[in-house]
Coordinates of C-alpha atoms in Angstrom, one line a residue:
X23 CA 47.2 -195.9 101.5
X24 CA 45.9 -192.6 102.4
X25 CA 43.0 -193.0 100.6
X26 CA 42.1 -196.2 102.1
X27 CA 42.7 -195.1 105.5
X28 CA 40.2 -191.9 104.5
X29 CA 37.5 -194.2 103.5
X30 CA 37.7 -196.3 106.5
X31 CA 37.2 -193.4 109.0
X32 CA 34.5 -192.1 106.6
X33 CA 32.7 -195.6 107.1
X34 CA 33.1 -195.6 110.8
X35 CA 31.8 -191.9 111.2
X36 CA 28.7 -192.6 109.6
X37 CA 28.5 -195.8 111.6
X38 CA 28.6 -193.8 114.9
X39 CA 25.6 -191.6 113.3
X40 CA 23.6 -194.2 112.3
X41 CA 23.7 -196.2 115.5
X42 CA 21.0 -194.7 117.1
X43 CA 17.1 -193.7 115.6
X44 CA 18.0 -190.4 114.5
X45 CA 18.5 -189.3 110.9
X46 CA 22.6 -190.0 110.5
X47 CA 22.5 -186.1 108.7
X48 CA 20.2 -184.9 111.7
X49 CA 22.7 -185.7 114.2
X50 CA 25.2 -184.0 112.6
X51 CA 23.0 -180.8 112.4
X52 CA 21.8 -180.8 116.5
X53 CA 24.2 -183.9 118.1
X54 CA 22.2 -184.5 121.1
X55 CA 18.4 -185.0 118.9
X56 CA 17.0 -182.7 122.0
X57 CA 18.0 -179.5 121.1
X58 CA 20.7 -178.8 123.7
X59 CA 24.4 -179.8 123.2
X60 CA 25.3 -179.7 126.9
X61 CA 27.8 -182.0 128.0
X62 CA 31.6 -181.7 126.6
X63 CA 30.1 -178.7 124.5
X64 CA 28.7 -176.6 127.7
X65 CA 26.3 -174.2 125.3
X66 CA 24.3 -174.4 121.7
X67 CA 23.9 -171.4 119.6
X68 CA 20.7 -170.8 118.7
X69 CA 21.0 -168.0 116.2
X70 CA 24.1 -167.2 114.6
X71 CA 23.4 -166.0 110.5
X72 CA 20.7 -168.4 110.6
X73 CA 18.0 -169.5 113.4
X74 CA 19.2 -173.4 114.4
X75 CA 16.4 -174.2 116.6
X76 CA 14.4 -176.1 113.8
X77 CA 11.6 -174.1 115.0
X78 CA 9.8 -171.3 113.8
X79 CA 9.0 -167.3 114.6
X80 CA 5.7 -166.1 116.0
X81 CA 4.2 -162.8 116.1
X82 CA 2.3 -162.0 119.2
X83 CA -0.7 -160.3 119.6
X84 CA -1.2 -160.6 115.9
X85 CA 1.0 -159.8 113.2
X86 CA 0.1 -156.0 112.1
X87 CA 2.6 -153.4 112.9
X88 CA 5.6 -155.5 113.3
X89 CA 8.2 -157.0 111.2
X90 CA 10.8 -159.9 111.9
X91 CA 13.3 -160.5 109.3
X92 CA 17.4 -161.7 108.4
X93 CA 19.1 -158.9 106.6
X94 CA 22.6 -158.0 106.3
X95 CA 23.5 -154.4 107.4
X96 CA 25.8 -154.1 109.3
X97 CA 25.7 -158.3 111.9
X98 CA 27.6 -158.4 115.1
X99 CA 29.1 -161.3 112.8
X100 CA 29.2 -163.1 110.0
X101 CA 26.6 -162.2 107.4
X102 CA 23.2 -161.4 108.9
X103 CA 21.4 -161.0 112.2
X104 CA 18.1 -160.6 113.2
X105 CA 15.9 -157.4 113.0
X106 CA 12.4 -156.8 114.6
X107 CA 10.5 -153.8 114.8
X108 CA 7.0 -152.7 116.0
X109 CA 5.6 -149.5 115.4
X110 CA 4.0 -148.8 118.7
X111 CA 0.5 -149.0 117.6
X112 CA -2.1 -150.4 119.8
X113 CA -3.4 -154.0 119.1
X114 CA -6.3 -155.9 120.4
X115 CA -5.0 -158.8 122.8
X116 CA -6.9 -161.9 122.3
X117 CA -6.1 -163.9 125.8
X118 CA -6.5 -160.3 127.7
X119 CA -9.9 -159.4 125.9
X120 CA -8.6 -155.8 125.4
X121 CA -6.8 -153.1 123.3
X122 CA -2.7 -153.0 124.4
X123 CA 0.6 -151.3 123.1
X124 CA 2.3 -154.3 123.3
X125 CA 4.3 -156.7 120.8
X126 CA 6.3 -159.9 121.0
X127 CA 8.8 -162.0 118.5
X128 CA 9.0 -165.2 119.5
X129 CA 11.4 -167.8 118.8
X130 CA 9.0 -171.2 119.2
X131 CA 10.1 -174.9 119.6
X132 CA 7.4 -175.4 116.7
X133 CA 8.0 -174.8 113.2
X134 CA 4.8 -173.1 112.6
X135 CA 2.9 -170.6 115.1
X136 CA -0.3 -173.2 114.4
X137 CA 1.3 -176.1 116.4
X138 CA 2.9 -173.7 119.0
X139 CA 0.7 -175.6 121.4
X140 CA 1.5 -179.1 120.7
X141 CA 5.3 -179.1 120.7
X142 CA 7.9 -178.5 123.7
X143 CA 11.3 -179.3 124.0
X144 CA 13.6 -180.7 126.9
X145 CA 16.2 -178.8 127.3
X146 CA 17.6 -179.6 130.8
X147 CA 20.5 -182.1 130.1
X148 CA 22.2 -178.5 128.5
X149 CA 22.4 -177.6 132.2
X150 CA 22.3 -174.0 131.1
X151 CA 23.0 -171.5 133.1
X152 CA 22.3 -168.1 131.1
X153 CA 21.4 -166.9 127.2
X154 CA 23.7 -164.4 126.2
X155 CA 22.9 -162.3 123.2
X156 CA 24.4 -159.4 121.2
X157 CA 21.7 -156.1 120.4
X158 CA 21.7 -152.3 118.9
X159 CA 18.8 -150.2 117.8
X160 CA 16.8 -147.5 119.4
X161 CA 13.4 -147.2 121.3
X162 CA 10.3 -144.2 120.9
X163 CA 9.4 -142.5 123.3
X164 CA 7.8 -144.1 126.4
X165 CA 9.0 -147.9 125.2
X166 CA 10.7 -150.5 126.9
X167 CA 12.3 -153.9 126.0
X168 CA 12.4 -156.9 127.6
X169 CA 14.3 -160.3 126.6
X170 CA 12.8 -163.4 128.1
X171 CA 14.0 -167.0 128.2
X172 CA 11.2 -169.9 128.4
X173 CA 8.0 -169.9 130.1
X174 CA 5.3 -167.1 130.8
X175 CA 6.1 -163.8 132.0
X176 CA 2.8 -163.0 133.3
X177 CA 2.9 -165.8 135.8
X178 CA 6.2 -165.1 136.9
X179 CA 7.5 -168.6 135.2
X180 CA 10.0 -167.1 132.8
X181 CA 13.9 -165.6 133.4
X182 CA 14.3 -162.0 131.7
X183 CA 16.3 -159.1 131.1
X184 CA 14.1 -155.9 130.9
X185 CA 15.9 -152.9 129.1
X186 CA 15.0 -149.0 129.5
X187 CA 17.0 -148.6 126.2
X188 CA 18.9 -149.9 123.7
X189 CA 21.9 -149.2 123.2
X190 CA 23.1 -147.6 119.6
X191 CA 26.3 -150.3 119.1
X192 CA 26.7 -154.1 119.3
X193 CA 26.6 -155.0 123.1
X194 CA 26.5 -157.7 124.9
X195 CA 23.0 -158.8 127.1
X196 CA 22.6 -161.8 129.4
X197 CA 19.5 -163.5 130.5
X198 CA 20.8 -165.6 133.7
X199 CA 18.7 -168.6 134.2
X200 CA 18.1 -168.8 137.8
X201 CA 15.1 -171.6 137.9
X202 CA 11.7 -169.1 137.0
X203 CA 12.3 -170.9 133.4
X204 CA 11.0 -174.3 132.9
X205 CA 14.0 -175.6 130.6
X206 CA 11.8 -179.9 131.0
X207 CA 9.2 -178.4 128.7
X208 CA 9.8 -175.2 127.0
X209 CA 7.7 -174.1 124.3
X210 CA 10.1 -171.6 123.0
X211 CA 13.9 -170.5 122.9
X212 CA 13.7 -167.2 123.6
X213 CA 11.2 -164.1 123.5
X214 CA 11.7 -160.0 122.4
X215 CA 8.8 -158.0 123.9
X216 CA 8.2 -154.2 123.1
X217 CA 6.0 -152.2 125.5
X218 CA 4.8 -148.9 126.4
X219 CA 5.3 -148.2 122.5
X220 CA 7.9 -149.1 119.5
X221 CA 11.3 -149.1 118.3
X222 CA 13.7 -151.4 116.6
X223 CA 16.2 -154.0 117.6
X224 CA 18.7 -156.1 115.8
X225 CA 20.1 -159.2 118.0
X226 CA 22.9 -161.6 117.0
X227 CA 24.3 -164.4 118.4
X228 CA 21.7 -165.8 120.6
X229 CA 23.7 -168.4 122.8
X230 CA 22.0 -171.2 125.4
X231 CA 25.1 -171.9 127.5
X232 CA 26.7 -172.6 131.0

């Protein structure tokens, strides 16, 4: 009897996911197929031991002299987090047509830094209200760090936290979304930006939520 009523509830749960156009084992990775739980849920964790954006990482303003990777040393949880670290040397900025100390990670709706252009995400019906984050590590001399949500900083279009330092333990950050961020159309899920020089930050737990 048990196992009958098992398989009947299996049935009707895949029934329920396959009742739409979705992929039935899409839905269960990212319920909504828009990339922002919302609703009943209220927030969508967008890194946490792996990144669950289906998206990929860019490197801006090229990829010399910084590094992005998962490792294992020491996560605010579970088994890895993210570090990124840019040595503070000066690179030539493309868009700006000069020589900066700058250097950006990127966490990009696209899976590839090639079609960053082309793909955007709604992420509105998440009514989000902030992106809280976890981060340690240390800056040189002369750097600063900023955390950004969607949008373009340099137009004034993007919510951020800008940071002084970083602090040596696991605390907790907040980016409050207060409307600069364009959630309708973003074209990524959240930004780390070095200036002034280098350093090296590990973040964990990167959570969209209300």
């Amino acid at each position: 009897m048990a196992n009958k009523i098992f398989k009947m509830i299996t049935i009707l749960f895949f029934l329920v996911l396959i009742g739409c156009d979705q992929n039935p084992f899409d839905k269960l990775y990212d319920p909504t197929g828009d990339g922002a739980l919302g609703g009943e849920w209220g927030y969508w964790k967008i890194y946490d031991d792996q990144l669950n954006t289906r998206g990929g990482v860019m490197l801006c303003p090229s990829e010399e002299h910084q590094t992005f990777a998962e490792v294992t040393g020491n996560p605010r949880s579970g088994t890895k987090c993210i570090k990124y670290c840019y040595d503070g040397t000066t690179l030539w900025d493309k868009e700006k047509n000069r020589w900066d100390k700058w250097a950006a990670a990127l966490l990009i709706v696209a899976p590839t830094w090639q079609e960053y252009e082309e793909e955007e995400k709604n992420l509105s019906p998440g009514e989000y209200k902030k992106i809280t984050f976890w981060i340690r590590g240390n800056l040189s001399p002369g750097a600063k760090i900023r955390f950004e949500g969607p949008g373009d900083y340099e137009r004034k279009e993007c919510d951020f936290l800008a940071l002084p330092t970083i602090p040596n333990n696991w605390t907790p950050k907040q980016i409050d979304l207060i409307g600069k961020s364009e959630l309708s159309r973003a074209k990524e899920f959240f930004k780390i930006v070095f200036h002034g020089g280098g350093g090296t930050v590990y973040v964990d737990d990167i959570t969209y939520s209300k």
